[in-house]
XYZ file of C-alpha atoms in Angstrom:
777
model
C 24.518 10.278 -47.585
C 21.193 11.270 -45.097
C 19.793 14.769 -44.875
C 17.354 15.924 -42.031
C 13.905 17.483 -43.362
C 10.867 18.372 -41.723
C 9.147 15.098 -40.769
C 11.535 12.880 -42.285
C 15.009 11.585 -43.034
C 16.345 11.470 -46.777
C 18.949 9.010 -47.730
C 20.801 9.175 -50.814
C 23.129 6.452 -52.499
C 24.712 5.684 -55.494
C 26.494 2.542 -56.723
C 28.460 2.271 -59.961
C 29.689 -0.689 -61.644
C 32.245 -0.575 -64.310
C 31.652 -2.750 -67.532
C 33.803 -2.306 -70.125
C 35.206 0.159 -72.535
C 35.393 0.444 -76.242
C 36.815 2.537 -79.234
C 39.340 4.202 -77.000
C 41.986 6.202 -78.726
C 45.612 4.384 -78.735
C 48.259 5.796 -76.779
C 50.852 7.511 -78.685
C 53.713 5.201 -77.834
C 55.445 2.202 -79.863
C 53.149 -0.411 -79.050
C 49.769 1.875 -78.782
C 49.096 0.009 -75.729
C 49.457 0.397 -71.721
C 47.922 -0.205 -68.378
C 45.105 1.661 -67.507
C 42.646 2.049 -64.644
C 39.470 4.108 -63.874
C 38.524 6.570 -60.805
C 35.346 7.513 -59.617
C 35.016 10.858 -58.231
C 32.403 12.709 -56.100
C 32.485 16.437 -55.892
C 36.022 16.329 -57.221
C 37.127 14.006 -54.578
C 38.122 10.438 -55.543
C 36.193 7.822 -53.663
C 37.266 4.701 -55.666
C 39.941 3.549 -57.985
C 39.815 0.158 -60.131
C 42.490 -2.206 -60.541
C 45.023 -1.912 -62.989
C 44.115 -3.612 -66.421
C 47.105 -4.601 -68.149
C 47.783 -4.012 -71.682
C 44.836 -1.648 -72.798
C 44.185 1.848 -73.793
C 44.724 4.492 -71.456
C 41.600 5.539 -69.697
C 42.615 6.569 -65.947
C 41.948 9.964 -64.635
C 43.914 11.812 -62.163
C 42.963 14.957 -59.710
C 43.700 17.892 -61.536
C 45.910 19.549 -59.190
C 48.285 16.476 -59.462
C 48.551 16.526 -63.111
C 47.650 18.561 -66.425
C 44.396 17.217 -68.048
C 46.225 16.292 -70.987
C 46.998 12.596 -69.225
C 43.351 12.125 -68.994
C 41.681 10.529 -71.909
C 37.746 11.240 -71.071
C 35.279 11.028 -68.549
C 31.795 10.360 -67.805
C 29.873 13.069 -65.850
C 26.526 11.961 -64.495
C 24.561 15.051 -62.643
C 22.212 14.019 -59.930
C 19.056 14.983 -61.623
C 19.878 12.269 -64.387
C 20.586 9.598 -62.001
C 16.985 8.000 -61.867
C 17.133 7.576 -65.849
C 19.859 5.127 -65.743
C 18.881 3.271 -62.715
C 19.906 -0.578 -62.323
C 20.516 -0.975 -66.098
C 23.602 -1.293 -68.319
C 24.356 2.029 -70.170
C 26.956 2.796 -72.914
C 28.344 6.610 -72.254
C 30.442 8.638 -74.309
C 33.668 9.849 -72.965
C 33.760 13.830 -72.747
C 36.850 15.781 -72.743
C 38.078 17.111 -69.490
C 39.006 20.457 -68.773
C 39.373 22.748 -66.023
C 36.306 24.935 -66.511
C 33.878 22.205 -66.807
C 34.747 20.749 -63.253
C 32.700 22.928 -60.927
C 31.113 22.561 -57.722
C 29.464 24.359 -54.805
C 26.841 27.351 -54.203
C 26.833 30.885 -53.895
C 24.146 33.230 -52.180
C 24.254 36.629 -54.400
C 22.558 39.638 -53.633
C 22.163 42.214 -56.249
C 21.134 45.989 -55.564
C 20.090 48.972 -57.908
C 20.219 52.474 -56.629
C 20.152 55.866 -57.991
C 23.197 58.249 -58.207
C 23.447 61.674 -59.040
C 26.801 62.466 -61.164
C 28.597 65.668 -61.000
C 27.210 67.062 -64.066
C 23.744 66.343 -62.142
C 22.464 63.682 -64.408
C 20.625 60.911 -62.381
C 21.743 57.279 -63.367
C 21.479 53.610 -62.049
C 24.358 51.868 -59.976
C 24.454 48.002 -59.865
C 26.094 46.606 -56.742
C 26.500 42.764 -56.777
C 27.545 41.229 -53.429
C 28.351 37.405 -52.436
C 27.313 36.844 -48.915
C 28.318 33.698 -48.650
C 29.664 30.337 -50.524
C 29.345 26.601 -49.608
C 30.874 23.503 -50.812
C 33.817 24.905 -53.068
C 36.485 22.354 -53.863
C 39.603 22.274 -51.629
C 42.626 22.626 -53.863
C 46.080 21.697 -52.455
C 44.993 21.853 -49.016
C 43.450 25.396 -49.401
C 40.437 27.542 -50.785
C 41.139 31.193 -51.309
C 38.391 32.347 -53.416
C 37.958 35.734 -55.038
C 34.879 37.018 -57.556
C 34.976 38.946 -60.627
C 31.611 40.727 -61.669
C 30.970 41.747 -65.313
C 27.673 43.412 -66.799
C 26.868 41.981 -70.359
C 23.837 43.269 -72.590
C 23.272 45.377 -75.816
C 25.064 48.440 -74.351
C 28.019 48.631 -72.039
C 26.492 51.754 -70.452
C 22.829 51.665 -69.759
C 20.231 53.642 -67.836
C 17.719 50.718 -66.542
C 18.282 47.340 -66.752
C 16.626 45.627 -70.103
C 15.821 42.141 -70.315
C 18.913 40.945 -72.415
C 21.230 42.743 -69.528
C 22.668 40.255 -67.360
C 25.466 40.193 -64.323
C 27.845 37.661 -64.402
C 30.059 36.326 -61.752
C 33.220 34.291 -61.852
C 34.683 32.581 -59.013
C 38.534 31.865 -58.877
C 40.707 30.181 -56.550
C 43.865 32.307 -55.720
C 46.689 29.838 -56.341
C 50.574 30.161 -55.696
C 50.904 27.876 -58.675
C 52.911 29.078 -61.585
C 49.650 28.215 -64.158
C 47.857 30.647 -62.561
C 44.437 31.220 -60.471
C 42.056 28.357 -60.909
C 38.339 28.822 -62.224
C 36.111 27.359 -59.501
C 32.581 28.309 -61.701
C 30.417 30.984 -62.688
C 26.833 32.068 -62.888
C 24.709 34.275 -64.934
C 21.993 36.686 -63.536
C 19.503 38.410 -66.012
C 18.744 42.140 -64.362
C 15.039 41.728 -65.095
C 14.722 40.249 -61.843
C 15.361 43.487 -60.198
C 12.235 45.043 -61.921
C 9.870 44.604 -58.836
C 12.223 45.740 -56.760
C 15.739 47.522 -56.324
C 17.374 44.534 -54.272
C 17.535 40.668 -55.071
C 19.050 37.822 -53.633
C 18.921 34.061 -54.193
C 21.326 31.134 -54.114
C 22.811 29.739 -57.213
C 24.627 26.649 -58.075
C 27.558 27.355 -59.928
C 27.967 26.450 -63.488
C 30.829 25.575 -65.768
C 31.632 27.376 -68.725
C 32.078 26.846 -72.438
C 35.608 27.010 -73.409
C 35.157 25.556 -77.193
C 35.498 21.919 -76.134
C 32.002 21.117 -77.908
C 33.705 21.565 -81.363
C 35.407 18.415 -80.749
C 33.579 15.038 -81.723
C 32.527 13.269 -78.529
C 32.770 10.061 -80.247
C 36.341 10.294 -80.740
C 37.188 9.268 -76.972
C 35.519 6.037 -77.143
C 32.698 4.809 -74.802
C 32.046 3.331 -71.301
C 29.507 0.594 -70.240
C 28.523 1.725 -66.445
C 25.646 0.021 -64.179
C 24.390 2.892 -62.037
C 22.103 2.139 -58.969
C 20.682 5.443 -57.497
C 18.309 5.302 -54.403
C 16.826 8.029 -52.487
C 14.777 7.056 -49.687
C 12.381 9.172 -47.488
C 11.890 7.695 -44.153
C 9.128 8.985 -42.034
C 8.769 8.271 -38.364
C 8.742 4.804 -37.130
C 4.855 4.263 -36.427
C 3.807 4.738 -40.354
C 5.989 1.804 -41.160
C 4.162 -0.254 -38.366
C 1.646 -2.290 -40.462
C 4.079 -3.127 -43.310
C 6.822 -3.786 -40.963
C 4.756 -6.246 -38.853
C 3.476 -8.159 -41.645
C 7.039 -8.724 -42.892
C 8.393 -9.791 -39.565
C 5.480 -12.318 -39.268
C 7.089 -14.151 -42.198
C 8.908 -16.965 -40.468
C 5.508 -17.970 -38.868
C 3.445 -18.220 -42.464
C 2.299 -21.468 -43.367
C 3.497 -22.192 -46.150
C 6.273 -19.424 -46.250
C 6.065 -18.993 -50.106
C 2.559 -17.424 -48.961
C 4.698 -14.708 -46.649
C 5.042 -11.025 -47.236
C 9.293 -11.363 -47.412
C 9.134 -14.337 -49.942
C 6.355 -12.438 -52.216
C 9.198 -9.700 -52.232
C 11.753 -12.235 -53.478
C 9.323 -13.216 -56.065
C 8.305 -9.980 -57.631
C 11.617 -8.504 -57.662
C 13.808 -8.734 -60.927
C 17.173 -9.943 -58.719
C 16.634 -11.656 -55.855
C 19.784 -9.836 -54.278
C 17.557 -6.656 -54.884
C 14.946 -8.166 -52.155
C 17.677 -9.813 -49.731
C 19.475 -6.966 -48.813
C 16.880 -4.918 -47.259
C 14.976 -8.080 -45.979
C 18.146 -9.139 -44.355
C 19.009 -5.764 -42.610
C 15.398 -5.772 -41.181
C 15.121 -9.116 -39.909
C 18.917 -8.740 -38.220
C 17.890 -5.448 -36.462
C 14.789 -7.319 -35.183
C 16.396 -10.530 -34.259
C 14.180 -12.398 -36.601
C 16.745 -13.404 -39.404
C 17.352 -17.102 -38.394
C 13.803 -18.250 -38.297
C 12.884 -16.483 -41.472
C 16.182 -17.814 -43.152
C 15.646 -21.467 -41.844
C 12.037 -21.217 -43.059
C 12.879 -20.261 -46.655
C 15.634 -22.679 -46.662
C 13.444 -25.684 -45.429
C 11.097 -24.872 -48.125
C 13.843 -24.786 -50.929
C 15.165 -27.984 -49.623
C 11.773 -29.970 -49.987
C 12.088 -28.364 -53.783
C 15.399 -30.053 -54.437
C 15.817 -33.296 -56.271
C 19.351 -33.934 -56.374
C 21.376 -33.671 -53.427
C 24.348 -32.288 -55.707
C 22.387 -29.352 -56.337
C 21.582 -28.386 -52.923
C 21.663 -24.341 -52.639
C 23.476 -23.903 -55.911
C 21.078 -21.437 -57.462
C 20.843 -17.962 -56.976
C 17.548 -18.203 -54.802
C 16.183 -16.015 -52.140
C 17.814 -18.204 -49.499
C 21.351 -18.314 -50.999
C 20.969 -14.252 -51.534
C 19.941 -13.785 -48.098
C 22.452 -16.262 -46.382
C 25.323 -14.217 -48.452
C 24.057 -10.802 -47.333
C 23.993 -12.379 -43.636
C 27.387 -13.820 -43.704
C 28.770 -10.304 -45.393
C 26.868 -8.020 -42.392
C 27.416 -10.340 -39.344
C 30.632 -12.384 -40.218
C 32.980 -9.189 -41.776
C 34.854 -8.990 -38.368
C 35.086 -13.030 -38.134
C 36.526 -12.691 -41.890
C 39.129 -10.102 -41.077
C 40.272 -11.906 -37.794
C 40.751 -14.953 -39.624
C 42.023 -14.315 -43.138
C 43.382 -10.791 -42.705
C 47.203 -11.713 -41.391
C 47.722 -14.651 -43.987
C 46.602 -12.454 -46.788
C 49.096 -9.507 -45.376
C 51.672 -11.993 -45.425
C 51.027 -13.172 -48.825
C 51.028 -9.705 -50.396
C 54.290 -8.657 -48.660
C 56.415 -11.659 -49.296
C 55.593 -11.658 -52.874
C 56.784 -15.321 -53.479
C 56.323 -17.072 -57.060
C 53.523 -19.707 -57.009
C 52.627 -20.006 -60.569
C 52.387 -23.615 -61.262
C 51.167 -23.396 -64.927
C 54.032 -24.605 -66.986
C 53.404 -22.629 -69.816
C 52.965 -19.175 -67.502
C 56.821 -19.877 -65.668
C 58.921 -17.020 -66.082
C 62.551 -17.798 -67.112
C 64.658 -18.827 -64.000
C 61.838 -19.957 -61.911
C 61.473 -23.319 -60.564
C 58.451 -25.321 -61.042
C 59.239 -27.194 -58.003
C 60.002 -23.986 -55.672
C 56.670 -22.233 -56.820
C 54.579 -25.335 -55.707
C 56.060 -25.557 -52.661
C 55.411 -21.959 -51.821
C 51.980 -22.431 -53.011
C 51.419 -25.023 -50.827
C 52.864 -23.730 -47.716
C 50.440 -20.506 -48.383
C 47.570 -23.005 -49.020
C 48.236 -25.061 -45.716
C 48.504 -21.907 -43.513
C 45.103 -20.630 -44.931
C 43.385 -23.868 -44.672
C 44.472 -24.497 -40.826
C 43.765 -20.539 -39.765
C 40.168 -21.710 -41.412
C 39.569 -24.776 -40.135
C 40.914 -23.861 -36.530
C 38.612 -20.686 -36.598
C 35.283 -22.603 -35.530
C 34.767 -21.209 -32.366
C 34.879 -17.835 -33.119
C 32.063 -18.182 -36.176
C 29.363 -15.900 -35.366
C 26.413 -17.183 -33.537
C 23.891 -16.231 -36.343
C 25.864 -18.002 -38.956
C 25.997 -21.265 -36.838
C 22.348 -21.105 -36.226
C 21.709 -20.647 -39.805
C 24.101 -23.392 -40.772
C 22.469 -25.686 -38.451
C 19.089 -25.216 -40.006
C 20.648 -26.124 -43.294
C 22.075 -28.897 -41.738
C 18.953 -30.232 -40.505
C 17.079 -29.593 -43.483
C 19.320 -31.214 -45.754
C 19.994 -34.374 -43.509
C 16.213 -34.613 -43.230
C 15.548 -34.286 -46.971
C 18.353 -36.696 -48.017
C 18.653 -39.303 -45.768
C 20.933 -41.707 -47.719
C 23.534 -39.010 -48.533
C 25.449 -38.966 -45.332
C 27.594 -36.125 -46.655
C 24.697 -33.650 -47.359
C 25.022 -32.437 -44.174
C 28.517 -31.264 -44.980
C 27.947 -29.976 -48.375
C 24.709 -27.748 -47.390
C 27.103 -25.616 -44.963
C 30.325 -25.853 -47.134
C 28.385 -24.401 -50.187
C 28.226 -21.447 -48.122
C 30.948 -21.340 -45.796
C 33.980 -22.023 -48.116
C 32.176 -21.395 -51.667
C 30.619 -18.069 -51.032
C 32.512 -16.682 -47.765
C 36.134 -17.512 -47.416
C 36.924 -18.479 -51.299
C 35.638 -15.106 -52.651
C 37.503 -13.292 -49.611
C 40.646 -14.945 -50.647
C 40.076 -14.357 -54.513
C 39.504 -10.733 -54.065
C 40.707 -9.315 -50.671
C 40.134 -5.692 -51.438
C 36.378 -6.244 -51.816
C 36.111 -7.249 -48.385
C 38.484 -4.851 -46.774
C 41.334 -7.044 -46.229
C 43.756 -4.983 -48.380
C 43.497 -1.310 -48.951
C 43.545 -1.551 -52.822
C 43.552 -4.026 -55.667
C 46.719 -6.579 -55.471
C 49.322 -6.650 -58.138
C 48.975 -9.249 -60.997
C 51.022 -11.718 -59.468
C 49.838 -11.937 -56.022
C 46.523 -11.679 -57.740
C 47.457 -14.885 -59.506
C 48.608 -16.482 -56.260
C 45.556 -15.882 -54.658
C 43.470 -17.035 -57.198
C 45.300 -20.525 -57.118
C 44.967 -20.666 -53.298
C 41.415 -19.675 -53.690
C 40.526 -22.828 -56.112
C 42.446 -25.163 -53.752
C 40.636 -24.091 -50.555
C 37.265 -24.165 -52.135
C 38.046 -27.566 -53.498
C 39.020 -28.513 -50.037
C 36.157 -27.418 -48.525
C 33.539 -28.990 -51.143
C 34.264 -32.837 -50.038
C 33.825 -33.525 -53.431
C 34.515 -37.473 -53.706
C 36.611 -36.997 -57.085
C 39.146 -34.082 -56.188
C 41.305 -34.238 -59.358
C 38.245 -34.389 -61.523
C 37.168 -30.856 -60.147
C 39.765 -28.710 -62.054
C 39.767 -28.250 -65.785
C 43.389 -27.741 -65.794
C 45.887 -30.579 -65.518
C 48.445 -28.563 -63.314
C 45.750 -28.121 -60.777
C 44.818 -31.515 -60.409
C 48.628 -32.448 -60.009
C 49.047 -29.708 -57.505
C 46.036 -31.164 -55.460
C 47.886 -34.506 -55.055
C 49.284 -32.670 -52.187
C 46.061 -32.435 -50.320
C 44.590 -36.009 -50.695
C 45.099 -37.334 -47.416
C 42.260 -38.014 -44.817
C 43.402 -35.479 -42.269
C 42.244 -32.848 -44.648
C 38.671 -33.998 -44.926
C 38.381 -34.612 -41.282
C 39.564 -31.143 -40.328
C 37.072 -29.806 -42.813
C 34.344 -32.277 -41.279
C 35.257 -30.992 -37.975
C 35.186 -27.475 -38.678
C 31.845 -27.846 -40.345
C 30.532 -29.761 -37.224
C 31.330 -27.119 -34.862
C 29.910 -24.046 -36.733
C 26.615 -26.262 -37.746
C 26.208 -27.136 -34.058
C 23.859 -24.863 -32.224
C 22.876 -24.220 -28.529
C 19.273 -23.257 -29.897
C 17.994 -26.535 -30.617
C 14.767 -27.595 -31.754
C 13.274 -30.236 -29.571
C 11.596 -31.973 -32.915
C 15.438 -31.931 -33.989
C 16.364 -34.926 -35.499
C 19.972 -33.966 -35.192
C 22.092 -36.679 -33.914
C 24.787 -35.359 -31.302
C 28.174 -34.009 -33.041
C 30.976 -34.760 -31.494
C 33.333 -31.779 -31.024
C 36.171 -32.735 -28.767
C 37.399 -35.450 -26.404
C 40.238 -36.327 -24.206
C 41.719 -37.003 -21.001
C 41.898 -34.411 -18.349
C 42.261 -34.409 -14.353
C 38.850 -33.150 -12.507
C 38.284 -32.489 -8.939
C 35.033 -34.599 -7.337
C 32.403 -32.226 -7.262
C 30.911 -33.384 -3.956
C 27.528 -34.630 -4.585
C 27.412 -35.994 -1.441
C 27.869 -34.147 1.786
C 30.783 -36.125 2.953
C 32.263 -37.386 -0.020
C 35.777 -37.092 -0.948
C 36.759 -34.045 -3.252
C 39.724 -35.233 -4.291
C 41.309 -35.370 -8.134
C 41.077 -38.032 -10.676
C 41.826 -38.616 -14.528
C 38.722 -38.888 -16.432
C 37.851 -39.075 -20.205
C 35.924 -35.881 -21.214
C 33.684 -36.035 -24.228
C 31.942 -32.806 -25.796
C 29.080 -32.839 -28.014
C 26.306 -29.883 -29.072
C 23.974 -31.670 -26.756
C 26.130 -32.385 -23.437
C 29.472 -32.238 -21.834
C 30.352 -35.914 -20.182
C 33.104 -37.705 -18.421
C 33.722 -41.368 -17.931
C 36.564 -43.363 -16.570
C 37.867 -44.339 -20.114
C 36.713 -43.879 -23.443
C 33.737 -45.974 -24.408
C 32.601 -46.461 -20.901
C 29.232 -45.218 -19.533
C 29.363 -41.585 -18.515
C 29.833 -40.843 -14.720
C 28.236 -37.726 -15.312
C 26.289 -35.498 -17.930
C 26.205 -31.628 -18.137
C 23.613 -30.641 -20.532
C 24.689 -27.612 -22.676
C 21.762 -25.412 -21.261
C 23.038 -25.842 -17.940
C 26.468 -24.658 -18.481
C 26.467 -21.048 -17.142
C 29.765 -19.929 -17.648
C 33.234 -21.215 -18.627
C 36.270 -19.528 -17.261
C 39.801 -19.847 -15.980
C 40.509 -20.667 -12.264
C 43.282 -18.921 -10.595
C 46.311 -21.173 -10.026
C 46.394 -20.587 -6.193
C 43.039 -22.200 -5.836
C 44.687 -25.622 -5.853
C 48.060 -24.699 -6.773
C 48.042 -26.284 -9.894
C 48.360 -25.004 -13.357
C 45.990 -24.706 -16.241
C 42.952 -25.005 -14.599
C 39.289 -24.040 -15.564
C 35.780 -24.229 -14.236
C 32.555 -25.162 -15.955
C 29.625 -23.653 -13.708
C 26.325 -25.061 -13.535
C 23.405 -23.865 -11.308
C 24.284 -25.464 -8.291
C 28.005 -26.176 -8.468
C 31.330 -25.723 -10.497
C 33.210 -28.466 -12.045
C 37.300 -27.888 -11.765
C 39.061 -29.342 -14.371
C 42.959 -29.515 -15.234
C 44.093 -29.436 -18.950
C 47.281 -31.305 -19.885
C 48.820 -27.777 -20.803
C 47.830 -23.787 -21.586
C 47.106 -24.806 -25.201
C 44.529 -27.306 -24.323
C 42.898 -25.435 -21.677
C 42.503 -22.535 -24.057
C 40.921 -25.199 -26.501
C 38.694 -26.589 -24.281
C 37.648 -23.068 -22.640
C 37.068 -21.651 -25.869
C 34.855 -24.638 -27.504
C 32.561 -24.819 -24.179
C 32.072 -20.949 -24.413
C 31.404 -21.471 -28.056
C 28.523 -23.983 -27.597
C 26.908 -22.751 -24.377
C 27.134 -18.834 -25.502
C 23.325 -18.649 -26.392
C 22.234 -20.178 -23.134
C 19.513 -17.604 -21.937
C 20.719 -18.019 -18.112
C 24.768 -17.458 -18.819
C 26.254 -15.533 -15.639
C 27.676 -12.008 -15.981
C 29.696 -12.346 -12.715
C 31.679 -15.242 -11.487
C 34.276 -16.304 -9.085
C 37.619 -16.643 -10.063
C 38.867 -18.722 -7.309
C 37.392 -21.843 -5.840
C 35.102 -22.386 -2.829
C 37.380 -23.813 -0.046
C 37.025 -24.445 3.747
C 33.803 -22.660 4.110
C 34.643 -19.390 1.841
C 35.560 -18.172 -1.617
C 39.129 -17.713 -1.613
C 38.646 -14.557 -4.145
C 36.013 -12.428 -2.156
C 36.033 -14.331 1.170
C 32.176 -14.608 1.123
C 31.133 -17.577 3.350
C 27.999 -18.617 1.165
C 28.260 -21.145 -1.668
C 25.630 -19.411 -3.127
C 27.038 -15.994 -3.030
C 26.674 -13.826 -6.554
C 30.251 -13.726 -8.404
C 32.769 -11.096 -7.308
C 34.589 -10.607 -10.860
C 32.663 -9.760 -14.309
C 32.739 -12.708 -16.715
C 35.073 -12.399 -19.680
C 32.524 -12.615 -21.961
C 34.403 -15.539 -23.937
C 34.117 -15.159 -27.606
C 32.365 -12.651 -29.962
C 28.960 -13.895 -30.487
C 27.341 -11.001 -32.719
C 28.812 -7.732 -33.916
C 26.508 -5.140 -33.295
C 25.377 -3.551 -36.656
C 24.240 0.006 -37.269
C 21.030 -0.927 -38.846
C 17.824 1.427 -39.259
C 14.843 -0.592 -39.150
C 12.843 2.359 -40.614
C 15.051 2.996 -43.610
C 14.905 -0.802 -44.859
C 11.252 -1.147 -44.344
C 11.105 2.200 -46.484
C 13.178 0.208 -48.956
C 11.027 -2.884 -48.711
C 8.253 -0.409 -49.595
C 9.857 1.467 -52.478
C 10.280 -2.084 -53.996
C 6.963 -3.264 -53.692
C 5.823 0.002 -55.151
C 8.044 -0.341 -57.932
C 6.699 -3.664 -58.859
C 3.143 -3.267 -57.960
C 2.069 -4.597 -61.494
C 4.001 -7.787 -61.062
C 2.030 -7.841 -57.236
C -1.109 -7.488 -59.229
C -0.500 -10.126 -61.673
C 0.261 -12.382 -58.883
C -2.865 -11.821 -57.474
C -4.381 -12.776 -60.728
C -2.597 -16.153 -60.488
C -3.656 -16.946 -57.238
C -7.138 -16.304 -58.212
C -6.666 -18.460 -61.472
C -5.257 -21.575 -59.342
C -7.971 -21.288 -56.717
C -10.707 -21.964 -59.414
C -8.899 -23.685 -61.937
C -7.182 -26.880 -61.583
C -5.724 -27.526 -65.245
C -2.501 -26.936 -66.567
C -0.774 -23.805 -65.130
C -1.014 -20.939 -67.479
C 2.149 -19.806 -68.684
C 1.757 -16.243 -67.887
C 1.973 -17.049 -64.350
C 4.088 -19.654 -64.179
C 7.073 -17.771 -62.883
C 5.596 -17.245 -59.352
C 5.956 -19.959 -56.366
C 2.550 -20.234 -55.089
C 2.059 -23.343 -53.028
C -0.877 -22.049 -51.077
C -3.265 -19.703 -53.495
C -5.563 -18.519 -50.609
C -2.842 -17.764 -48.266
C -0.721 -15.996 -50.794
C -3.739 -13.956 -52.216
C -4.290 -12.777 -48.413
C -1.037 -11.856 -47.987
C -0.868 -9.875 -51.064
C -3.792 -7.873 -50.144
C -2.447 -6.931 -46.855
C 1.049 -6.087 -48.925
C -1.014 -3.717 -51.515
C -3.004 -2.095 -48.745
C 0.198 -1.485 -46.771
C 2.078 -0.096 -49.499
C -0.780 2.102 -50.615
C -1.218 3.705 -47.446
C 2.259 4.232 -47.556
C 2.225 5.807 -51.050
C -0.525 8.073 -50.096
C 1.598 9.694 -47.082
C 4.491 10.245 -49.454
C 2.263 12.115 -51.811
C 0.728 14.113 -49.311
C 4.332 15.077 -48.131
C 5.089 16.020 -51.636
C 2.393 18.241 -52.037
C 2.958 19.734 -48.540
C 6.759 20.394 -49.637
C 5.785 22.007 -52.888
C 3.567 24.692 -51.107
C 6.683 25.337 -48.780
C 9.329 25.368 -51.413
C 11.228 28.559 -52.932
C 13.312 28.166 -55.728
C 16.446 30.331 -54.984
C 16.500 29.191 -51.403
C 19.572 27.494 -49.751
C 17.878 24.425 -49.879
C 17.227 24.635 -53.555
C 19.685 26.757 -54.998
C 18.798 28.179 -58.629
C 20.417 25.815 -61.400
C 19.066 22.654 -59.598
C 17.705 20.906 -62.671
C 16.402 18.145 -60.284
C 14.335 20.934 -58.401
C 12.894 22.279 -61.554
C 11.965 18.772 -62.918
C 10.487 18.307 -59.428
C 8.343 21.621 -59.607
C 7.257 20.924 -63.147
C 5.951 17.431 -61.843
C 4.225 18.509 -58.669
C 2.486 21.751 -60.524
C 1.157 18.571 -63.087
C 0.138 16.650 -59.768
C -1.604 19.758 -58.611
C -3.315 20.648 -61.756
C -4.594 17.087 -62.085
C -5.814 16.981 -58.428
C -7.794 20.035 -59.120
């Protein structure tokens, strides 16, 4: 949620991980157990529902307007002001009873007026008028909200001449309902009338409060407990110029030697969890187009520290977490395009695929189930291995750097260039999405138990196929999985995986110092039209053997001959279809170069599309790619499409754009820098400890002190310099935040629309700022 305030933007977010429940009451049935689930509600609106847990005590929650509260075992209610107390740590919460009178939300703008009236007998009395000016945030019940209020006066006497300190006005808000169980309580507020002692009128905003209906007499422990991990963030984001020093320091991380001395790497060292650092870093680097060089730098450093090729990128390092986050952001569209149709078919067809003999149901055939599962695995394997041309460019560039780093470090292991990439694309991208499709928005809800079991078996098999491990059967603990895998012990599966990995790890942005050997991506016979390099040369059609690598596109008379023509990938400006009327020939396409176009005819439309896709894929990052082209050929002194006479005339039609390169992401660079500042600030003690470690290593060459051994410090002097800049930048931002809090404290008014009475977080804020102001004085 984002809120605009004077001078800055405020972003609030809550993430809740539901762990486990204990000591829940048994269900009053014959077996005392039943299926259960939990819901997460925000302002009485369900925003998330867990999957059904089989054979557990009941602990689910329904919206109150759908069923009675008797169907609910209990709830955990956390007020906004209490969220920071539980931030990012597992906490057991006692379940509370759920009743209609405790579920309230919204705020009320109340006005009170005290006036004198003269009765018929001439006695002067006081008249109190309560008026509700406005309400906000009231719940919508059954599609409507028709509120009304009741007002009561409570005190030592029912009739009073003047308000006393113990006299209070009470306002109850109700929703007029046509349902048989009566009107619905929306909340209440109590106002002590001594607020009128200084004036005859008073108005303020109030949060609606729940009322006590006697449920406190019930023992809270009777309902059991729920373990939750709550992550609450509240970012106060200034304008962009405030973040320039820290942001520039972070964005230079890829260029720092060694990269372990960079600001971004330091963040990964001091954070308790690597993912905590990876999320804002990746978003920041993606926003500014620097994610590939940064990940390449930290990946190279990690590979140099790896001793065994079998453990490459297997840990939860900053590199692996950053790549995971990049794939999650840049690859979601690719994931949906590749897997969603197959996953939907599996969910709808609901075929039994259980291959564990112990778990077979009565009447099920093991052979039929194995065949069902084999067909599903084949379907998903094929869509994955044929999807390489659609893999986002940023992922391909990262995979290229992983492949290069691994091949250079372990030159005797020919498979490491594949396993370095497959450990991400199969193990951490496709396999998890197949296993839990709802977490990747491939399905709207959790799958049913049978489908979930099918997807688990598919995921295991796909993961093993993608790993290219030398002993496939040994990869499975279960004997039935090893037996099933015999279906896939064919070379064609390994070849398909390698071809796929070759394609997604070939980059158009090659480093001139790259050690990479050309990767063969596609080859085969096609018919080409002579390019007419000589002024009076014959422009006839000839059959040639074409070969595409990630370095060049060539053709020769026959396979194995010397190339007759070589087109560097960087010279390919566009790859487009050619209109049939150009040469009265079908299945033609053109490879456009700076000076001419090469016209080619494929054997059929499928082959033509395959060549266009893969040629577009390897050349889509070329800086001089065209935006317009000629859809027809240049013949007899003019272009057939637009009739322009010059063979260098600009194109007359927009290029198709080919394949999607990178999906545009909605990232706020200033917010991500603010998140990084907040992390640095919260781990300031670790930053200072790291500084001490740098100083110690700079002057002392003996055994490493144990208290500093958790930090990776390759160059103490450079790391110390970076730490000093980080601490200075964080300190400057902290001063700006402190000044903002002081200014806000001076302007705030308790009881305003922004800070209604009853806002406990604001009361806490007021106390904190009062103490801060006192200390400042």
